[in-house]
Coordinates of C-alpha atoms and ligand atoms in Angstrom, one line a residue:
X294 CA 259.2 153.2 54.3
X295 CA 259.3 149.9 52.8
X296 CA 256.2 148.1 52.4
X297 CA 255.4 144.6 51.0
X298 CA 251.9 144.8 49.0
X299 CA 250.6 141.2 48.4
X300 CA 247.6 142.0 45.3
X301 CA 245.4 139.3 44.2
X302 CA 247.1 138.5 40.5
X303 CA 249.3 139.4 38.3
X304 CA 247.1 142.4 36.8
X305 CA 246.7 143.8 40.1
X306 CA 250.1 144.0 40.2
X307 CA 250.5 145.4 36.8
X308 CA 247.8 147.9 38.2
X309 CA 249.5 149.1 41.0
X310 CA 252.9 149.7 39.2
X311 CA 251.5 151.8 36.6
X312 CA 250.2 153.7 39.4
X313 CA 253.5 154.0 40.9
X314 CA 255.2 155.0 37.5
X315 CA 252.7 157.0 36.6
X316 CA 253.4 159.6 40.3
X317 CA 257.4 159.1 40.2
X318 CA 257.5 160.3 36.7
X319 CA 255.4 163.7 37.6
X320 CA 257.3 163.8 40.6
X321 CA 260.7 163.8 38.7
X322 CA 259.5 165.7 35.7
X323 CA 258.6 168.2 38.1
X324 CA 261.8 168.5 40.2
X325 CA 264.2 167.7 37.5
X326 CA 262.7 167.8 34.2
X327 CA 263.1 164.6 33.4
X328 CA 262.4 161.2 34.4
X329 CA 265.1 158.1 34.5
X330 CA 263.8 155.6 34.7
X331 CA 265.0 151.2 35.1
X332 CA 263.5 148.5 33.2
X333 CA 263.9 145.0 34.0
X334 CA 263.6 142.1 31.3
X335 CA 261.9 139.1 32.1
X336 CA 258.7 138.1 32.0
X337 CA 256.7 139.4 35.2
X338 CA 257.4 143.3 34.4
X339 CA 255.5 142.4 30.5
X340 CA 251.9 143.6 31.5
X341 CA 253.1 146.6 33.2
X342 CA 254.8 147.8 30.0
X343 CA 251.4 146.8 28.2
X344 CA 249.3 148.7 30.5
X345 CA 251.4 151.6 30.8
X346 CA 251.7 151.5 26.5
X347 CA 248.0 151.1 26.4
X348 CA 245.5 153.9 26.5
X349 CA 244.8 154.3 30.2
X350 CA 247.9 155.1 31.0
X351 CA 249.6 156.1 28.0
X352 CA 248.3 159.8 28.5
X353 CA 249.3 159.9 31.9
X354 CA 253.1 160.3 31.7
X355 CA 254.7 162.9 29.5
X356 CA 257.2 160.5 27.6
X357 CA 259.0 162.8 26.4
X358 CA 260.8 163.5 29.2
X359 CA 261.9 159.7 30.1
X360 CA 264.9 158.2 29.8
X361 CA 264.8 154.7 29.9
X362 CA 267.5 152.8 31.3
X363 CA 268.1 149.1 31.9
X364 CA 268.5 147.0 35.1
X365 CA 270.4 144.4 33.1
X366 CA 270.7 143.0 29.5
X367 CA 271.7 139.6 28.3
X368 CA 274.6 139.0 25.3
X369 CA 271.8 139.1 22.2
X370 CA 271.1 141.3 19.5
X371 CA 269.2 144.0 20.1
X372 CA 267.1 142.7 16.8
X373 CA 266.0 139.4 19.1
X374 CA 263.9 138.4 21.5
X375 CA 266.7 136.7 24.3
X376 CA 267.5 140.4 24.5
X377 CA 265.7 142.7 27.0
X378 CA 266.2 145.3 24.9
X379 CA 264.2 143.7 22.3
X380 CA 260.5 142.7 24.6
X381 CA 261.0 146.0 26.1
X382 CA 261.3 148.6 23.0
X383 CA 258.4 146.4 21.7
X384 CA 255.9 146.3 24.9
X385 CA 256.8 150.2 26.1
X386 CA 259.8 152.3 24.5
X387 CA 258.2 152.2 20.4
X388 CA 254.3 152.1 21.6
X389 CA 254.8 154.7 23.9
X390 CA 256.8 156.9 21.4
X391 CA 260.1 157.3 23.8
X392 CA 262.4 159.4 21.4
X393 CA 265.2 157.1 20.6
X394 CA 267.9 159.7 22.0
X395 CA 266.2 158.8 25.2
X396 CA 266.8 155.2 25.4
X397 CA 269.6 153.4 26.9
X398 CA 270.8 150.0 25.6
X399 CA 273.4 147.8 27.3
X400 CA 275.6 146.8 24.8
X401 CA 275.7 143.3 26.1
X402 CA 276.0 141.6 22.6
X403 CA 279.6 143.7 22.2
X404 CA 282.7 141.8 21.8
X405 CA 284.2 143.5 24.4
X406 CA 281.7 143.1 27.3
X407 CA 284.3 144.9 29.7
X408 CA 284.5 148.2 27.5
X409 CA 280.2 148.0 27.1
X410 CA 279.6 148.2 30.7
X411 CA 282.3 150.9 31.2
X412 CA 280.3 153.2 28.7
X413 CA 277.0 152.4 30.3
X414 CA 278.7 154.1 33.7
X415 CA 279.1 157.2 31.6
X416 CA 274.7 157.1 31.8
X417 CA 274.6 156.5 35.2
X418 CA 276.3 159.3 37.4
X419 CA 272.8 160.7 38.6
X420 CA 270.5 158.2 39.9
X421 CA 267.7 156.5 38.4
X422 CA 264.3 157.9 39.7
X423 CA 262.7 154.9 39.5
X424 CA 264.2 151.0 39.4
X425 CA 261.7 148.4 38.5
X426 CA 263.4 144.9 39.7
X427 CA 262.3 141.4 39.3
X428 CA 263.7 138.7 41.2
X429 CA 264.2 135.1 39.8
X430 CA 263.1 131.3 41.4
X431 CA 267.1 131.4 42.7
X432 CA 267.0 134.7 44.3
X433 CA 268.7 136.7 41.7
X434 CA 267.8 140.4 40.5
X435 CA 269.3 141.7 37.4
X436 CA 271.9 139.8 36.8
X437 CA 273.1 139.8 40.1
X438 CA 273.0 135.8 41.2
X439 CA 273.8 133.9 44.3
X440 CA 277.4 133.8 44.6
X441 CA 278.4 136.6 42.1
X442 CA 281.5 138.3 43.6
X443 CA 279.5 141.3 41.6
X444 CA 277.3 141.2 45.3
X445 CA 280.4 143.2 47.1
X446 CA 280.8 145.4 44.3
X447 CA 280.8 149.0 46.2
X448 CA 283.0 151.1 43.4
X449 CA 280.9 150.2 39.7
X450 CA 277.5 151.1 39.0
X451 CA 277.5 148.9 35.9
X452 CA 280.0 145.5 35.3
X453 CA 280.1 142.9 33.2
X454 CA 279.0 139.6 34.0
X455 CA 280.8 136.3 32.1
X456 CA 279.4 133.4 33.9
X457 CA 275.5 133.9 34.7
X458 CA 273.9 131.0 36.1
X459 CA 270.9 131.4 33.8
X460 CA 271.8 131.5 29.8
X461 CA 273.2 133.3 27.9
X462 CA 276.2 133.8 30.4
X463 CA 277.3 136.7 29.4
X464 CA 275.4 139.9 30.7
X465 CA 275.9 143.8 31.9
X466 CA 274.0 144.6 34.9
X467 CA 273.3 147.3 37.5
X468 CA 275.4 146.7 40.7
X469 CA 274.5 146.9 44.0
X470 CA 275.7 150.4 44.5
X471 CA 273.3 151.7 41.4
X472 CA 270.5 150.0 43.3
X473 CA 271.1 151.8 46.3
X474 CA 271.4 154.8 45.3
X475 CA 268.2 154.7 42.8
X476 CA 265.8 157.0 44.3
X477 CA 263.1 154.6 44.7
X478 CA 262.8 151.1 43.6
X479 CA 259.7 148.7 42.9
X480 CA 260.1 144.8 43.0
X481 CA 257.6 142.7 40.7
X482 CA 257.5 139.4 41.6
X483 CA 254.5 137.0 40.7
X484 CA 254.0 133.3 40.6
X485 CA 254.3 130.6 43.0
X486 CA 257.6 129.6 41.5
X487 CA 258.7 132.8 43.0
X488 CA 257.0 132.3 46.4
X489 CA 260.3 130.7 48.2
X490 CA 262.9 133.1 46.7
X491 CA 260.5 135.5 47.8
X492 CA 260.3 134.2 51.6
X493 CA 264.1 133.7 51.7
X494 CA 264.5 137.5 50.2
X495 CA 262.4 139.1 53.3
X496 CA 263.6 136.8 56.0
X497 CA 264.2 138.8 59.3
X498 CA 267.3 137.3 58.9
X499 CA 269.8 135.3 56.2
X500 CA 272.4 136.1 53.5
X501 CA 272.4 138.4 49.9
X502 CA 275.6 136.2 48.7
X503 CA 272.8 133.1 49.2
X504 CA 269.8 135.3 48.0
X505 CA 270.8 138.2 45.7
X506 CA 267.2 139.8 46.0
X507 CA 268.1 140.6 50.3
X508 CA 269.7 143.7 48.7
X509 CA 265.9 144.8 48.2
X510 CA 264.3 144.1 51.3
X511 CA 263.9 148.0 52.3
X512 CA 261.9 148.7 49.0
X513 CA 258.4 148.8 47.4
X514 CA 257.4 145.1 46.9
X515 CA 254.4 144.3 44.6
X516 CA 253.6 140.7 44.7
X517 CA 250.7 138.5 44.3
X518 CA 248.8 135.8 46.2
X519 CA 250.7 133.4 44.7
X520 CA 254.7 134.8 45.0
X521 CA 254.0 135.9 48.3
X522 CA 252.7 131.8 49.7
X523 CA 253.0 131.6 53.3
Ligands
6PG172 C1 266.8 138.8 33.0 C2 266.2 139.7 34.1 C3 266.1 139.1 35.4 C4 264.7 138.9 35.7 C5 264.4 137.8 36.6 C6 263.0 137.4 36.7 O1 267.4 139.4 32.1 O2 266.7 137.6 33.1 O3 266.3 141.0 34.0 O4 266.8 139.7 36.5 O5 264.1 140.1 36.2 O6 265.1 136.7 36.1 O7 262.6 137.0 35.5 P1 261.1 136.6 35.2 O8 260.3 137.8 35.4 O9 261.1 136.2 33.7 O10 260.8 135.5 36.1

Protein backbone atom coordinates (compact mmCIF):
# COMPACT_ATOMS: atom_id res chain seq x y z
CA UNK A 1 0.00 0.00 0.00
CA UNK A 2 1.42 3.27 -0.61
CA UNK A 3 1.51 5.63 2.16
CA UNK A 4 2.78 9.37 2.35
CA UNK A 5 4.44 9.90 5.94
CA UNK A 6 4.90 13.65 6.58
CA UNK A 7 7.74 13.61 9.91
CA UNK A 8 8.50 16.65 11.68
CA UNK A 9 12.31 17.34 10.14
CA UNK A 10 14.78 16.14 8.35
CA UNK A 11 16.18 13.69 11.20
CA UNK A 12 12.87 12.21 11.56
CA UNK A 13 13.02 11.34 8.23
CA UNK A 14 16.48 10.03 8.37
CA UNK A 15 15.00 8.04 11.38
CA UNK A 16 12.37 6.42 9.74
CA UNK A 17 14.45 5.28 6.67
CA UNK A 18 17.01 3.61 8.65
CA UNK A 19 14.13 1.85 10.04
CA UNK A 20 12.95 0.87 6.83
CA UNK A 21 16.53 -0.31 5.57
CA UNK A 22 17.22 -1.71 8.48
CA UNK A 23 13.64 -4.57 8.00
CA UNK A 24 14.09 -4.80 3.99
CA UNK A 25 17.63 -5.85 4.42
CA UNK A 26 16.60 -8.81 7.04
CA UNK A 27 13.81 -9.44 4.93
CA UNK A 28 16.01 -9.97 1.74
CA UNK A 29 18.96 -11.51 3.54
CA UNK A 30 16.54 -13.91 4.76
CA UNK A 31 14.75 -14.92 1.46
CA UNK A 32 17.59 -14.39 -0.75
CA UNK A 33 20.74 -14.11 0.94
CA UNK A 34 21.46 -11.03 0.05
CA UNK A 35 20.36 -7.58 0.01
CA UNK A 36 20.37 -5.05 -3.32
CA UNK A 37 20.05 -2.32 -2.46
CA UNK A 38 19.66 1.71 -4.55
CA UNK A 39 21.36 4.68 -3.45
CA UNK A 40 20.42 8.00 -4.57
CA UNK A 41 23.07 11.03 -4.62
CA UNK A 42 21.98 14.28 -3.59
CA UNK A 43 21.83 15.85 -0.62
CA UNK A 44 18.43 14.85 1.34
CA UNK A 45 19.42 10.97 1.46
CA UNK A 46 23.16 12.37 3.44
CA UNK A 47 21.83 11.77 7.14
CA UNK A 48 20.35 8.55 6.38
CA UNK A 49 23.74 7.14 5.19
CA UNK A 50 25.15 8.91 8.48
CA UNK A 51 22.77 7.30 10.74
CA UNK A 52 22.70 4.06 9.15
CA UNK A 53 27.00 4.28 9.18
CA UNK A 54 26.84 5.39 12.79
CA UNK A 55 26.54 3.12 15.69
CA UNK A 56 22.83 2.71 16.20
CA UNK A 57 22.35 1.28 13.28
CA UNK A 58 25.46 0.05 11.99
CA UNK A 59 24.95 -3.34 13.99
CA UNK A 60 21.71 -3.70 12.74
CA UNK A 61 22.24 -4.86 9.11
CA UNK A 62 24.62 -7.61 8.26
CA UNK A 63 26.66 -5.58 5.49
CA UNK A 64 28.11 -8.20 4.29
CA UNK A 65 25.45 -9.31 2.39
CA UNK A 66 24.52 -5.85 0.54
CA UNK A 67 25.02 -4.91 -2.70
CA UNK A 68 24.83 -1.43 -3.23
CA UNK A 69 23.69 -0.18 -6.42
CA UNK A 70 22.97 3.34 -7.77
CA UNK A 71 19.79 5.21 -8.77
CA UNK A 72 21.90 7.46 -10.92
CA UNK A 73 25.50 8.97 -11.19
CA UNK A 74 26.63 12.14 -12.79
CA UNK A 75 29.88 12.28 -15.44
CA UNK A 76 32.76 12.82 -12.45
CA UNK A 77 35.39 10.90 -11.15
CA UNK A 78 34.70 8.59 -8.86
CA UNK A 79 37.76 10.45 -6.72
CA UNK A 80 35.32 13.80 -6.49
CA UNK A 81 32.70 15.04 -4.79
CA UNK A 82 30.16 16.05 -8.08
CA UNK A 83 30.09 12.31 -8.23
CA UNK A 84 27.51 10.29 -6.21
CA UNK A 85 29.76 7.74 -6.03
CA UNK A 86 32.04 9.80 -4.16
CA UNK A 87 29.49 11.35 -0.90
CA UNK A 88 28.07 7.94 -0.90
CA UNK A 89 31.23 5.47 -0.41
CA UNK A 90 32.25 8.25 2.04
CA UNK A 91 28.81 8.64 4.23
CA UNK A 92 27.79 4.59 4.05
CA UNK A 93 29.78 2.09 1.60
CA UNK A 94 33.71 2.67 3.46
CA UNK A 95 32.17 3.41 7.19
CA UNK A 96 29.95 0.65 7.04
CA UNK A 97 32.72 -1.73 5.62
CA UNK A 98 30.57 -2.92 2.33
CA UNK A 99 33.20 -5.26 0.65
CA UNK A 100 34.18 -3.51 -2.43
CA UNK A 101 33.14 -6.61 -4.75
CA UNK A 102 29.83 -5.52 -3.48
CA UNK A 103 29.49 -2.14 -4.73
CA UNK A 104 28.28 -0.94 -7.95
CA UNK A 105 29.50 2.15 -9.69
CA UNK A 106 27.97 3.81 -12.74
CA UNK A 107 30.70 4.50 -14.89
CA UNK A 108 29.25 7.86 -15.77
CA UNK A 109 32.74 9.56 -16.14
CA UNK A 110 33.52 6.87 -19.19
CA UNK A 111 34.16 8.19 -22.54
CA UNK A 112 31.76 6.12 -23.94
CA UNK A 113 28.59 6.82 -21.82
CA UNK A 114 26.48 4.52 -24.23
CA UNK A 115 28.77 1.33 -23.60
CA UNK A 116 28.80 2.29 -19.35
CA UNK A 117 25.15 2.08 -19.07
CA UNK A 118 24.96 -1.13 -21.25
CA UNK A 119 27.32 -2.82 -18.63
CA UNK A 120 25.50 -1.56 -15.70
CA UNK A 121 22.31 -3.64 -17.23
CA UNK A 122 24.49 -6.72 -16.90
CA UNK A 123 23.87 -5.77 -12.60
CA UNK A 124 20.48 -5.31 -12.90
CA UNK A 125 18.49 -8.50 -14.20
CA UNK A 126 17.06 -9.19 -10.66
CA UNK A 127 15.48 -6.37 -8.98
CA UNK A 128 16.72 -4.17 -6.46
CA UNK A 129 15.13 -4.93 -2.90
CA UNK A 130 15.10 -1.71 -1.90
CA UNK A 131 15.25 1.84 -4.08
CA UNK A 132 15.82 4.91 -2.11
CA UNK A 133 14.73 8.04 -4.52
CA UNK A 134 14.98 11.65 -4.13
CA UNK A 135 13.08 14.00 -6.16
CA UNK A 136 14.44 17.40 -7.22
CA UNK A 137 12.60 21.35 -6.96
CA UNK A 138 11.68 20.39 -10.96
CA UNK A 139 10.16 17.14 -10.38
CA UNK A 140 12.94 14.97 -11.43
CA UNK A 141 14.22 11.57 -9.77
CA UNK A 142 17.48 10.15 -10.75
CA UNK A 143 18.22 11.50 -13.57
CA UNK A 144 15.04 11.14 -14.99
CA UNK A 145 13.86 15.09 -15.84
CA UNK A 146 10.77 16.67 -17.18
CA UNK A 147 10.71 16.04 -20.77
CA UNK A 148 13.42 13.23 -20.97
CA UNK A 149 12.18 10.87 -23.84
CA UNK A 150 14.11 8.46 -21.10
CA UNK A 151 10.30 8.75 -19.30
CA UNK A 152 8.80 6.10 -22.11
CA UNK A 153 11.61 4.05 -21.87
CA UNK A 154 9.88 0.42 -21.33
CA UNK A 155 12.92 -1.91 -22.82
CA UNK A 156 16.33 -0.51 -20.64
CA UNK A 157 16.77 -0.76 -17.11
CA UNK A 158 19.79 1.58 -17.29
CA UNK A 159 20.54 4.43 -20.31
CA UNK A 160 22.59 7.08 -20.78
CA UNK A 161 21.55 10.52 -20.37
CA UNK A 162 23.56 13.52 -22.57
CA UNK A 163 21.60 16.48 -21.88
CA UNK A 164 20.40 16.74 -18.05
CA UNK A 165 18.88 19.85 -17.19
CA UNK A 166 20.92 20.06 -14.03
CA UNK A 167 24.99 19.97 -14.53
CA UNK A 168 27.05 18.02 -15.38
CA UNK A 169 24.81 16.89 -18.43
CA UNK A 170 26.01 13.87 -18.87
CA UNK A 171 24.60 11.07 -16.49
CA UNK A 172 23.52 7.02 -16.40
CA UNK A 173 20.41 6.54 -14.61
CA UNK A 174 17.80 3.92 -13.57
CA UNK A 175 14.82 3.89 -16.04
CA UNK A 176 11.47 3.75 -15.36
CA UNK A 177 11.14 0.12 -15.92
CA UNK A 178 14.08 -0.65 -13.01
CA UNK A 179 11.90 1.48 -10.75
CA UNK A 180 9.05 -0.48 -11.31
CA UNK A 181 10.13 -3.51 -10.94
CA UNK A 182 12.33 -2.61 -7.61
CA UNK A 183 10.70 -4.51 -4.91
CA UNK A 184 10.01 -1.66 -2.83
CA UNK A 185 10.94 1.84 -3.10
CA UNK A 186 11.31 4.77 -0.49
CA UNK A 187 11.17 8.59 -1.61
CA UNK A 188 13.18 11.19 0.66
CA UNK A 189 12.20 14.41 0.06
CA UNK A 190 12.79 17.35 2.62
CA UNK A 191 12.71 21.14 2.39
CA UNK A 192 10.26 23.64 1.34
CA UNK A 193 11.99 24.07 -1.92
CA UNK A 194 10.68 20.65 -2.53
CA UNK A 195 7.13 21.31 -1.22
CA UNK A 196 5.64 22.13 -4.94
CA UNK A 197 7.39 19.35 -6.83
CA UNK A 198 6.15 17.39 -4.11
CA UNK A 199 2.33 18.58 -4.54
CA UNK A 200 2.52 18.31 -8.27
CA UNK A 201 4.20 14.60 -7.88
CA UNK A 202 0.95 13.33 -5.73
CA UNK A 203 -1.70 15.23 -7.54
CA UNK A 204 -4.86 12.99 -8.04
CA UNK A 205 -4.26 13.90 -11.38
CA UNK A 206 -1.42 15.53 -13.96
CA UNK A 207 1.52 14.34 -16.11
CA UNK A 208 5.15 12.29 -15.39
CA UNK A 209 6.59 13.85 -18.86
CA UNK A 210 5.74 17.40 -16.70
CA UNK A 211 6.72 15.84 -13.33
CA UNK A 212 9.22 12.94 -13.50
CA UNK A 213 8.68 11.97 -9.69
CA UNK A 214 4.46 10.86 -10.82
CA UNK A 215 6.30 7.63 -11.62
CA UNK A 216 6.49 7.24 -7.71
CA UNK A 217 3.23 8.10 -6.50
CA UNK A 218 2.32 4.31 -5.48
CA UNK A 219 5.39 4.17 -3.11
CA UNK A 220 6.70 4.81 0.49
CA UNK A 221 7.01 8.66 0.81
CA UNK A 222 9.07 10.03 3.79
CA UNK A 223 8.79 13.70 3.84
CA UNK A 224 8.91 16.47 6.30
CA UNK A 225 6.79 19.40 7.48
CA UNK A 226 8.38 21.44 5.26
CA UNK A 227 8.39 19.35 1.56
CA UNK A 228 5.07 18.22 2.21
CA UNK A 229 3.50 22.43 2.63
CA UNK A 230 -0.05 22.45 1.97
C1 LIG B 1 21.50 13.58 -8.53
C2 LIG B 1 20.45 12.79 -7.85
C3 LIG B 1 19.10 13.38 -7.98
C4 LIG B 1 18.66 13.80 -6.60
C5 LIG B 1 17.69 14.93 -6.69
C6 LIG B 1 17.45 15.53 -5.33
O1 LIG B 1 22.48 13.00 -8.94
O2 LIG B 1 21.35 14.80 -8.64
O3 LIG B 1 20.58 11.47 -7.67
O4 LIG B 1 18.10 12.65 -8.60
O5 LIG B 1 18.11 12.73 -5.90
O6 LIG B 1 18.23 15.92 -7.51
O7 LIG B 1 18.65 16.12 -4.93
P1 LIG B 1 18.82 16.77 -3.52
O8 LIG B 1 18.57 15.70 -2.53
O9 LIG B 1 20.23 17.26 -3.47
O10 LIG B 1 17.82 17.87 -3.46
Amino acid sequence: MPTRNVLRDPTAVARAAAEWVVEAAARATEARGAFRLGLSGGRTPEPLYRLLAGREFNGRVDWRHVHALFADERDAPPTEPESNYWWIRKLLLEPAEIPPASVHRMKADAADLEAAAREYETRLTEPLDLLVLGVGEDGHTASLFPGSPLLDERTLRVAAVHDSPKPPPRRITLTPRAIAEARAVLVLVTGSGKSAAVGRALAPAGETRSCPARLLCEYEWLMDEAAAGA
